Coordinates of C-alpha atoms in Angstrom, one line a residue:
M280 CA 0.0 0.0 -0.1
P281 CA 1.6 3.5 -1.0
P282 CA 1.6 6.1 1.6
V283 CA -1.1 8.7 1.4
S284 CA 1.1 11.4 0.0
D285 CA 1.9 9.0 -3.0
L286 CA -1.7 8.5 -4.0
D287 CA -2.6 9.7 -7.5
P288 CA -4.3 13.0 -7.2
T289 CA -6.9 12.0 -9.9
L290 CA -7.9 9.2 -7.5
R291 CA -9.6 11.6 -5.5
S292 CA -12.1 12.8 -8.1
A293 CA -12.7 9.5 -9.5
L294 CA -13.9 8.3 -6.1
L295 CA -16.5 11.0 -5.9
D296 CA -17.7 10.4 -9.5
L297 CA -19.3 7.1 -10.1
S298 CA -19.1 7.3 -13.7
R299 CA -15.5 7.3 -13.9
S300 CA -13.1 4.5 -13.5
Y301 CA -9.4 4.6 -12.3
H302 CA -6.6 2.1 -13.2
P303 CA -3.1 3.3 -11.8
P304 CA -0.1 2.7 -14.1
G305 CA 1.6 -0.4 -13.4
D306 CA -1.4 -2.1 -11.6
P307 CA -3.0 -5.1 -13.6
Y308 CA -6.3 -4.5 -12.2
P309 CA -8.4 -1.3 -12.0
W310 CA -9.1 0.2 -8.6
L311 CA -12.6 1.5 -9.4
T312 CA -15.2 0.6 -12.3
P313 CA -18.1 2.8 -13.0
W314 CA -21.2 2.1 -10.7
R315 CA -24.8 2.9 -11.3
L316 CA -27.6 4.1 -8.8
E317 CA -29.8 1.9 -10.4
D318 CA -28.0 -1.2 -9.5
L319 CA -28.3 -0.8 -5.8
G320 CA -30.7 -2.9 -3.7
D321 CA -32.6 -5.8 -5.2
P322 CA -33.5 -6.1 -8.7
G323 CA -37.0 -7.8 -7.8
F324 CA -38.1 -4.6 -6.0
R325 CA -37.4 -2.7 -9.3
A326 CA -39.4 -5.1 -11.4
A327 CA -42.4 -5.6 -8.9
H328 CA -42.9 -1.9 -8.4
R329 CA -41.6 -0.7 -12.0
V330 CA -39.1 1.8 -10.5
R331 CA -35.8 3.0 -11.5
F332 CA -34.3 3.3 -8.1
N333 CA -34.9 1.1 -5.0
V334 CA -36.2 4.0 -2.8
M335 CA -39.5 4.5 -1.5
S336 CA -41.0 7.7 0.5
G337 CA -42.9 6.5 3.3
A338 CA -46.3 7.6 4.4
M339 CA -46.5 10.5 7.2
A340 CA -50.1 10.6 8.5
N341 CA -52.7 13.2 7.9
G342 CA -51.5 14.0 4.3
I343 CA -48.1 15.0 5.2
A344 CA -46.9 12.5 2.8
S345 CA -48.9 14.4 0.3
V346 CA -50.1 13.8 -3.4
E347 CA -47.5 16.3 -4.3
L348 CA -44.7 14.4 -2.6
V349 CA -46.1 11.1 -4.1
E350 CA -46.1 12.6 -7.6
A351 CA -42.7 13.8 -7.3
M352 CA -41.2 10.5 -6.0
A353 CA -43.2 8.5 -8.8
R354 CA -41.7 10.9 -11.5
G355 CA -38.4 10.7 -10.2
G356 CA -38.3 6.7 -10.6
M357 CA -39.2 6.0 -7.0
V358 CA -42.1 4.8 -5.0
G359 CA -44.1 7.5 -3.4
I360 CA -46.9 6.5 -0.5
F361 CA -49.7 8.7 0.3
G362 CA -50.3 9.4 4.0
A363 CA -53.9 8.3 4.5
A364 CA -53.8 7.7 8.2
G365 CA -55.8 10.0 10.4
L366 CA -57.8 11.0 7.3
G367 CA -61.4 10.2 6.7
P368 CA -62.7 8.3 3.8
E369 CA -63.7 11.6 1.8
R370 CA -60.2 12.9 2.1
V371 CA -58.7 9.8 0.9
A372 CA -61.1 9.5 -1.9
A373 CA -60.1 12.9 -3.1
A374 CA -56.4 12.0 -3.2
L375 CA -57.1 9.1 -5.1
D376 CA -59.0 11.1 -7.5
R377 CA -55.9 13.3 -8.2
L378 CA -53.4 10.5 -8.2
Q379 CA -55.1 8.1 -10.7
T380 CA -55.5 11.2 -12.9
S381 CA -52.0 12.4 -12.5
L382 CA -50.0 8.8 -12.2
G383 CA -52.8 6.3 -13.2
D384 CA -51.2 3.0 -13.5
R385 CA -48.2 4.1 -15.3
L386 CA -46.0 5.3 -12.2
P387 CA -45.6 3.6 -9.1
W388 CA -47.4 4.9 -6.1
G389 CA -49.5 3.5 -3.1
V390 CA -51.7 4.4 -0.1
N391 CA -51.1 4.0 3.7
L392 CA -53.4 1.6 5.5
I393 CA -52.7 2.2 9.3
H394 CA -53.8 -0.2 12.2
S395 CA -56.6 1.6 14.0
P396 CA -57.3 -0.4 17.1
N397 CA -59.6 2.2 18.6
E398 CA -61.4 2.9 15.3
P399 CA -61.7 -0.5 13.4
A400 CA -64.5 0.9 11.3
L401 CA -62.4 3.4 9.8
E402 CA -59.7 1.2 8.9
E403 CA -62.4 -1.1 7.2
A404 CA -63.6 1.7 5.4
V405 CA -60.3 2.9 3.9
A406 CA -59.3 -0.7 3.0
A407 CA -62.8 -1.1 1.3
L408 CA -62.1 2.2 -0.5
L409 CA -58.8 1.1 -1.8
I410 CA -60.3 -2.0 -3.0
A411 CA -63.0 -0.4 -4.8
R412 CA -61.0 2.2 -6.5
G413 CA -58.5 -0.3 -7.5
V414 CA -55.4 0.9 -5.7
R415 CA -52.6 -1.7 -6.4
L416 CA -50.1 -0.9 -3.5
V417 CA -50.6 -0.4 0.3
E418 CA -47.9 0.4 3.1
A419 CA -49.4 -1.4 6.0
S420 CA -48.1 0.4 9.5
A421 CA -48.5 0.4 13.0
Y422 CA -50.0 -3.2 13.2
L423 CA -49.7 -5.3 16.2
D424 CA -51.5 -8.1 14.7
L425 CA -53.3 -8.8 11.5
T426 CA -57.0 -7.4 10.9
P427 CA -59.7 -8.5 8.6
A428 CA -59.1 -5.2 7.0
I429 CA -55.4 -5.8 5.7
V430 CA -56.2 -9.5 5.1
R431 CA -59.2 -8.5 2.9
Y432 CA -57.1 -6.0 1.1
R433 CA -54.2 -8.7 0.3
L434 CA -56.8 -11.3 -0.9
A435 CA -59.1 -9.2 -2.9
G436 CA -58.5 -9.9 -6.5
L437 CA -56.2 -13.1 -5.8
E438 CA -56.2 -15.2 -8.8
P439 CA -54.6 -18.5 -9.7
D440 CA -50.9 -17.9 -11.0
P441 CA -50.8 -19.1 -14.8
A442 CA -47.3 -20.5 -14.1
D443 CA -48.6 -22.7 -11.3
P444 CA -52.6 -22.5 -11.0
Q445 CA -52.1 -24.3 -7.5
R446 CA -50.7 -21.1 -6.3
G447 CA -52.2 -17.6 -5.9
R448 CA -51.3 -14.4 -7.7
P449 CA -52.1 -11.2 -5.7
R450 CA -53.4 -8.3 -7.5
H451 CA -52.7 -6.1 -4.3
R452 CA -49.2 -5.7 -3.2
V453 CA -48.4 -5.0 0.6
I454 CA -45.3 -3.5 2.1
A455 CA -45.3 -4.0 5.5
K456 CA -43.7 -1.6 7.8
V457 CA -42.6 -3.3 11.2
S458 CA -40.4 -2.5 13.9
R459 CA -40.8 -6.2 15.9
V460 CA -40.0 -9.6 15.0
E461 CA -43.0 -10.9 16.1
V462 CA -45.2 -8.6 14.1
A463 CA -42.8 -9.3 11.1
A464 CA -43.4 -13.1 11.3
K465 CA -47.4 -12.5 10.8
F466 CA -46.7 -10.6 7.6
L467 CA -44.2 -13.1 6.4
G468 CA -46.6 -16.0 6.7
P469 CA -49.7 -16.6 5.0
P470 CA -53.1 -14.9 5.9
P471 CA -54.6 -16.5 9.3
P472 CA -57.1 -19.1 8.5
R473 CA -59.6 -17.9 11.3
L474 CA -59.4 -14.6 9.4
V475 CA -59.9 -16.2 5.8
A476 CA -62.8 -18.1 7.2
K477 CA -64.2 -15.1 8.5
L478 CA -63.9 -13.0 5.5
L479 CA -65.5 -16.1 3.3
D480 CA -68.3 -16.4 5.5
E481 CA -69.0 -12.8 5.2
G482 CA -68.8 -12.9 1.5
A483 CA -65.8 -10.5 1.5
I484 CA -63.6 -13.1 -0.7
S485 CA -64.6 -15.8 -2.9
P486 CA -64.0 -19.6 -2.3
L487 CA -61.2 -19.4 -4.8
Q488 CA -59.4 -16.6 -3.0
A489 CA -59.7 -18.5 0.3
R490 CA -58.3 -21.7 -1.2
L491 CA -55.3 -19.9 -2.7
A492 CA -54.7 -17.9 0.7
P493 CA -52.2 -20.3 2.0
T494 CA -50.1 -19.9 -1.0
I495 CA -49.1 -16.4 -0.6
P496 CA -47.3 -14.3 2.1
M497 CA -49.2 -11.5 3.6
A498 CA -46.6 -9.1 2.5
D499 CA -44.3 -8.6 -0.7
D500 CA -41.9 -6.6 1.0
L501 CA -41.1 -5.9 4.6
T502 CA -39.8 -2.7 5.8
A503 CA -37.4 -2.8 9.1
E504 CA -38.5 0.6 10.7
A505 CA -36.0 1.8 13.2
D506 CA -35.8 4.8 15.2
S507 CA -38.1 6.9 13.3
G508 CA -40.6 9.9 13.5
G509 CA -43.8 9.3 14.8
H510 CA -44.8 5.9 15.7
T511 CA -41.6 4.0 16.7
D512 CA -40.0 1.4 19.0
N513 CA -36.6 3.4 18.7
Q514 CA -35.1 0.1 17.6
P515 CA -31.5 0.6 16.3
L516 CA -31.3 -0.5 12.7
V517 CA -28.1 -2.7 13.1
A518 CA -30.1 -4.9 15.4
L519 CA -33.4 -4.9 13.8
L520 CA -32.4 -5.2 9.9
P521 CA -30.1 -8.4 10.3
A522 CA -32.9 -10.0 12.7
L523 CA -35.6 -9.5 10.0
L524 CA -33.2 -10.6 7.2
E525 CA -32.6 -13.9 9.0
L526 CA -36.0 -14.1 9.7
R527 CA -37.3 -13.6 6.1
D528 CA -34.9 -16.5 5.2
R529 CA -36.2 -18.7 7.9
E530 CA -39.9 -18.3 7.2
S531 CA -39.7 -18.0 3.5
K532 CA -38.2 -21.6 3.7
R533 CA -40.6 -22.8 6.2
H534 CA -43.7 -21.5 3.9
G535 CA -42.2 -22.7 0.9
W536 CA -42.3 -19.2 -0.9
T537 CA -40.8 -19.3 -4.3
I538 CA -40.1 -15.6 -4.2
P539 CA -39.3 -14.7 -0.7
P540 CA -40.5 -11.2 0.5
R541 CA -37.7 -8.6 0.3
V542 CA -36.7 -6.5 3.3
G543 CA -36.3 -2.7 3.3
A544 CA -34.8 -0.5 5.7
A545 CA -36.4 2.6 7.3
G546 CA -35.7 5.0 10.1
G547 CA -32.5 7.0 10.0
I548 CA -32.1 7.0 6.1
A549 CA -31.1 10.6 5.9
T550 CA -27.4 10.7 5.0
P551 CA -25.0 8.7 2.6
A552 CA -23.5 6.9 5.5
A553 CA -26.6 5.8 6.8
A554 CA -28.0 4.4 3.4
A555 CA -24.5 2.7 2.8
A556 CA -24.6 1.0 5.9
A557 CA -28.2 -0.2 5.5
L558 CA -27.4 -1.4 1.7
A559 CA -24.2 -3.2 3.2
M560 CA -26.1 -5.1 5.9
G561 CA -28.3 -6.4 2.9
A562 CA -31.4 -4.0 3.0
D563 CA -33.3 -4.6 -0.4
Y564 CA -34.6 -1.1 -0.7
L565 CA -34.4 2.3 1.2
V566 CA -37.3 4.0 2.9
T567 CA -36.7 7.9 3.6
G568 CA -39.4 9.7 6.0
S569 CA -38.6 12.3 8.4
V570 CA -36.6 14.3 5.6
N571 CA -39.5 14.3 3.5
Q572 CA -41.4 16.5 5.8
A573 CA -39.1 19.3 5.4
C574 CA -39.4 19.2 1.6
V575 CA -41.3 21.7 -0.5
E576 CA -44.1 18.9 -1.5
S577 CA -44.8 17.9 2.0
G578 CA -48.2 18.5 3.4
T579 CA -47.2 20.5 6.4
S580 CA -46.7 24.6 6.7
P581 CA -43.8 26.4 5.7
I582 CA -43.2 27.2 9.4
V583 CA -43.0 23.5 10.5
R584 CA -40.5 23.0 7.4
R585 CA -38.1 25.7 8.8
M586 CA -38.5 24.3 12.5
L587 CA -37.4 20.9 11.1
A588 CA -34.7 22.4 9.1
E589 CA -33.3 23.9 12.3
A590 CA -33.4 20.5 14.3
R591 CA -30.2 19.1 16.0
Q592 CA -29.6 16.1 17.9
G593 CA -31.1 16.1 21.2
D594 CA -34.4 18.3 20.0
L595 CA -36.5 15.2 20.1
A596 CA -38.8 13.7 22.6
M597 CA -41.3 10.9 22.8
A598 CA -45.0 12.0 23.5
P599 CA -48.5 10.1 23.9
A600 CA -50.2 9.2 20.3
A601 CA -53.5 10.4 19.6
D602 CA -54.7 7.2 17.9
M603 CA -53.4 4.7 20.6
F604 CA -53.6 7.3 23.7
E605 CA -55.4 4.9 26.1
M606 CA -52.9 2.0 25.1
G607 CA -49.9 4.4 26.2
V608 CA -48.4 4.3 22.8
K609 CA -46.0 7.1 22.2
V610 CA -44.7 8.9 19.3
Q611 CA -41.5 10.7 18.5
V612 CA -41.7 14.5 17.9
L613 CA -39.7 17.5 17.7
K614 CA -39.4 19.2 21.2
R615 CA -37.5 22.3 20.0
G616 CA -39.7 25.5 19.8
T617 CA -42.8 23.7 21.1
L618 CA -44.5 22.6 24.4
F619 CA -46.4 19.8 23.0
P620 CA -44.5 16.7 24.5
L621 CA -44.9 18.2 27.9
R622 CA -48.5 19.0 27.5
A623 CA -49.4 15.8 26.1
A624 CA -47.4 13.8 28.8
K625 CA -49.6 15.8 31.3
L626 CA -52.8 14.6 29.7
Y627 CA -51.7 11.2 29.8
E628 CA -50.7 11.6 33.4
W629 CA -54.1 12.6 34.2
Y630 CA -55.7 10.0 32.4
R631 CA -53.7 7.4 34.1
N632 CA -54.5 8.7 37.5
H633 CA -58.1 9.6 37.3
E634 CA -61.3 7.8 36.4
S635 CA -63.1 10.6 34.8
L636 CA -62.7 14.5 34.1
D637 CA -64.9 15.0 37.1
H638 CA -62.2 13.6 39.3
L639 CA -59.5 16.2 38.3
S640 CA -58.6 18.9 41.1
Q641 CA -59.9 22.4 40.5
S642 CA -56.4 23.5 39.9
D643 CA -55.7 20.7 37.4
R644 CA -58.9 21.5 35.6
D645 CA -57.9 25.1 35.3
Q646 CA -54.4 24.3 33.8
L647 CA -56.4 21.8 31.3
E648 CA -58.8 24.6 30.3
R649 CA -56.7 27.8 30.4
T650 CA -53.3 26.4 29.1
I651 CA -53.9 23.3 27.1
L652 CA -57.3 23.6 25.6
R653 CA -57.9 27.2 25.8
Q654 CA -61.6 26.7 26.1
S655 CA -64.1 25.0 28.5
I656 CA -64.0 21.1 29.0
E657 CA -67.8 21.4 27.8
A658 CA -67.0 23.3 24.5
V659 CA -64.4 20.7 23.6
W660 CA -66.8 17.8 24.3
E661 CA -69.3 19.3 22.1
Q662 CA -66.7 19.6 19.3
T663 CA -65.8 16.1 20.0
Q664 CA -69.4 14.8 20.0
S665 CA -69.9 16.6 16.7
F666 CA -66.6 15.0 15.1
F667 CA -67.4 11.3 16.2
Q668 CA -71.1 11.7 15.1
R669 CA -69.7 11.8 11.5
R670 CA -66.7 9.6 12.0
D671 CA -67.4 6.7 14.5
P672 CA -70.7 7.1 16.7
R673 CA -69.7 4.0 18.6
Q674 CA -67.1 6.0 20.5
L675 CA -69.8 8.4 21.9
E676 CA -72.0 5.3 22.9
R677 CA -69.0 4.0 24.7
A678 CA -68.1 7.3 26.2
A679 CA -71.8 7.6 27.6
R680 CA -71.2 4.5 29.5
D681 CA -67.5 4.9 30.4
P682 CA -66.7 8.4 32.0
K683 CA -62.9 7.5 31.5
H684 CA -63.4 6.9 27.9
K685 CA -65.0 10.4 27.8
M686 CA -61.8 11.7 29.1
A687 CA -59.8 10.0 26.6
L688 CA -61.8 11.4 23.8
V689 CA -61.5 15.1 25.4
F690 CA -57.7 14.6 25.6
R691 CA -57.6 13.3 22.1
W692 CA -59.0 16.4 21.0
Y693 CA -55.8 18.1 21.6
L694 CA -53.7 15.6 20.6
G695 CA -55.4 15.4 17.2
L696 CA -55.5 19.0 16.4
S697 CA -52.1 19.6 17.4
S698 CA -50.9 17.9 14.3
H699 CA -53.4 19.7 12.3
W700 CA -52.6 23.1 14.0
A701 CA -48.8 22.4 12.6
N702 CA -49.7 21.3 9.2
S703 CA -51.9 24.4 8.6
G704 CA -49.1 26.6 10.3
Q705 CA -51.8 28.2 12.8
P706 CA -49.9 31.0 14.2
D707 CA -51.5 31.4 17.8
R708 CA -50.9 27.4 18.3
V709 CA -47.0 27.3 17.4
V710 CA -46.3 26.2 21.1
D711 CA -48.9 23.2 20.9
Y712 CA -47.4 21.9 17.4
Q713 CA -47.1 18.2 17.4
I714 CA -44.3 17.6 14.5
W715 CA -43.4 14.2 14.1
C716 CA -39.5 13.8 13.8
G717 CA -36.7 11.3 14.3
P718 CA -32.9 11.8 14.6
A719 CA -32.8 11.2 10.7
M720 CA -33.8 15.0 10.3
A721 CA -31.1 16.3 12.8
A722 CA -28.4 14.0 10.8
F723 CA -29.5 15.3 7.4
N724 CA -29.6 19.0 8.5
A725 CA -25.9 18.5 9.6
W726 CA -25.0 16.8 6.4
V727 CA -26.6 19.5 4.0
E728 CA -25.2 22.6 6.2
G729 CA -23.5 25.1 3.6
S730 CA -25.1 23.6 0.5
H731 CA -28.2 24.5 -1.4
L732 CA -30.1 22.2 0.7
E733 CA -29.6 23.9 3.8
S734 CA -32.6 26.0 3.1
P735 CA -35.9 24.0 3.2
E736 CA -37.0 26.1 0.3
N737 CA -34.6 24.2 -1.8
R738 CA -35.5 20.6 -0.6
R739 CA -37.4 18.6 -3.1
A740 CA -38.3 14.9 -2.2
A741 CA -36.9 13.2 -5.2
E742 CA -33.6 15.1 -5.0
V743 CA -33.2 14.7 -1.4
A744 CA -33.6 10.8 -2.0
L745 CA -31.2 10.6 -5.1
Q746 CA -28.5 12.9 -3.3
I747 CA -28.5 10.4 -0.4
L748 CA -28.4 7.5 -2.7
H749 CA -25.6 8.9 -4.8
G750 CA -23.5 9.5 -1.6
A751 CA -24.4 6.0 -0.3
A752 CA -22.8 4.6 -3.6
V753 CA -19.6 6.6 -3.5
L754 CA -19.0 5.2 0.1
L755 CA -19.8 1.6 -1.1
R756 CA -17.7 1.9 -4.1
S757 CA -14.9 3.3 -1.9
A758 CA -15.4 0.2 0.4
T759 CA -14.6 -2.3 -2.2
L760 CA -11.4 -0.3 -2.9
Q761 CA -10.3 -0.3 0.9
G762 CA -11.4 -3.9 1.5
R763 CA -8.5 -4.7 -0.9
G764 CA -6.2 -3.0 1.3
R765 CA -6.0 0.5 -0.3
R766 CA -6.4 2.8 2.4
I767 CA -7.9 6.2 1.5
P768 CA -8.1 9.5 3.6
G769 CA -11.4 9.9 5.1
D770 CA -11.8 13.3 3.7
W771 CA -11.4 12.0 0.2
I772 CA -14.5 10.0 0.5
R773 CA -17.1 12.4 2.4
P774 CA -19.7 13.0 -0.3
R775 CA -21.3 16.1 -0.1
P776 CA -24.6 17.2 -1.8
L777 CA -24.1 18.1 -5.6
P778 CA -25.5 20.9 -7.5
P779 CA -29.0 19.6 -8.8
E780 CA -27.5 20.3 -12.4
E781 CA -24.4 17.8 -11.6
L782 CA -26.4 15.3 -9.9
L783 CA -28.5 15.0 -13.4
R784 CA -25.6 15.0 -15.4
R785 CA -24.2 12.1 -13.4
L786 CA -27.4 10.1 -13.3
R787 CA -27.6 10.7 -17.2
S788 CA -24.0 9.9 -17.9
P789 CA -23.5 6.7 -20.1
H790 CA -21.5 4.1 -18.3
P791 CA -19.8 2.3 -21.3
S792 CA -17.4 0.4 -19.0
A793 CA -19.8 -0.7 -16.3
T794 CA -20.3 -4.4 -15.3
S795 CA -23.9 -4.3 -16.5
P796 CA -25.2 -2.3 -19.6
P797 CA -27.5 0.6 -19.2
R798 CA -31.2 -0.2 -19.3
T799 CA -33.6 1.0 -22.3
A800 CA -37.0 1.4 -21.5
P801 CA -40.0 2.2 -23.6
P802 CA -41.3 6.1 -23.1
E803 CA -44.1 4.5 -20.6
D804 CA -41.7 2.9 -18.4
P805 CA -41.4 4.9 -15.2
R806 CA -37.4 4.2 -15.3
S807 CA -37.2 6.5 -18.4
V808 CA -39.3 9.5 -16.8
P809 CA -37.1 12.6 -17.1
L810 CA -35.7 13.7 -13.8
A811 CA -35.4 17.2 -14.3
P812 CA -38.9 18.4 -13.1
S813 CA -38.6 16.3 -9.8
L814 CA -35.5 17.9 -9.0
G815 CA -36.3 21.5 -9.6
V816 CA -34.0 22.0 -12.6
R817 CA -35.3 24.1 -15.6

């Protein structure tokens, strides 16, 4: 190994440009050969979802993962998932109207279906809507167990595989986002017989679909959700991803799956180093989340995007979740610039220690009404009743019997609206903003400091994803060189965000000496879609 001072200066520039090769004089083998971003990850993911790159934008609830964000990702050659969680069927239907018009079946996109243990009717209604509207891809999230809704979606349209009529071929694809091994095992196996029988008895599936159900896994893809914003178990990716990869292999062998479900990585995918580490551990695809919330296409407000762009390590906290409040489930949120985590924790403390609102002390009641609700409990209850009369009247029936449940619904009024205040940028409620955020946001902000991406006004979802993927490829290619005993100075392989025009140039550069030839695709293939609009280049 030559000393660092004797290394060819042209090696440094070659390391950062994937289209370049490097062959030092006197060495029989090249040190570097061209790489393409299109070759990172499992090729089956690209084929199944008809994408150019193995990257997906994960669903963020309440439409934060907006139709605009989904469109940008799809047009950039990646999968975009609409954040339907927390929205009623009418709002979801409106989003489907636009996505089916703008993207149709030509480009890759999907919709989130979230487990709603406190509102099973809503989960069922959204699943029925997705089936009726012909949505072909769902990201299933926050599931603790399989439900009739997700099983019904998976089995609807199931037909015999022409290559093997004894096996089923699903029409509906499911990407399951999980953070626990026991939940992952449920999605790696076939639909539970008891739920299949229930759906058959109800006429929700046909006898043929019931017969074919044991021949398919519940999910085509399994996303290992590590320490993320929103719902999270704060799992480290380095522990979770290998465990799920091993589980996938074991369960696929046990069930005899001819095409094992792919396993991707989510949570913390915000820098080249994180993405490279996930791919090196065996991730078949990558999922971005928190970083998209600060992009111009997200469904949140400009003030929230600015707050996220200023987040640093240590600016996060765990707070009670609105949708699973009574269960004690928590979400990861931004604490810098907001009092939401403290106030939400206070609500859960009162809920845990009291059986009804009438049991609150006068001082606690005053704090609740003046500081948190900013109106009387009676006024909030009237609004809550109006909401659930439309959404799920059974909640009101239960509250009439159970004063503790009534207290939970009143507290959930604040927890639910706090995210809406943030998304709409309501100026008099800044201190109550609920902003879902993971440590990935702080890592991304540190990485882009000093570049054009430091400003949230310049952050576009497709470009952010491709900047991360490009940097990851630089690191992985450099690692192959160092694995052969070629020590490279650390500052030579520290990729920084490229100007958008330069990133586009490198994506379009032909790689005649690459190990695999460039793909050619017909105009309707999403891999041939021009990237310039998604990256903001005119």
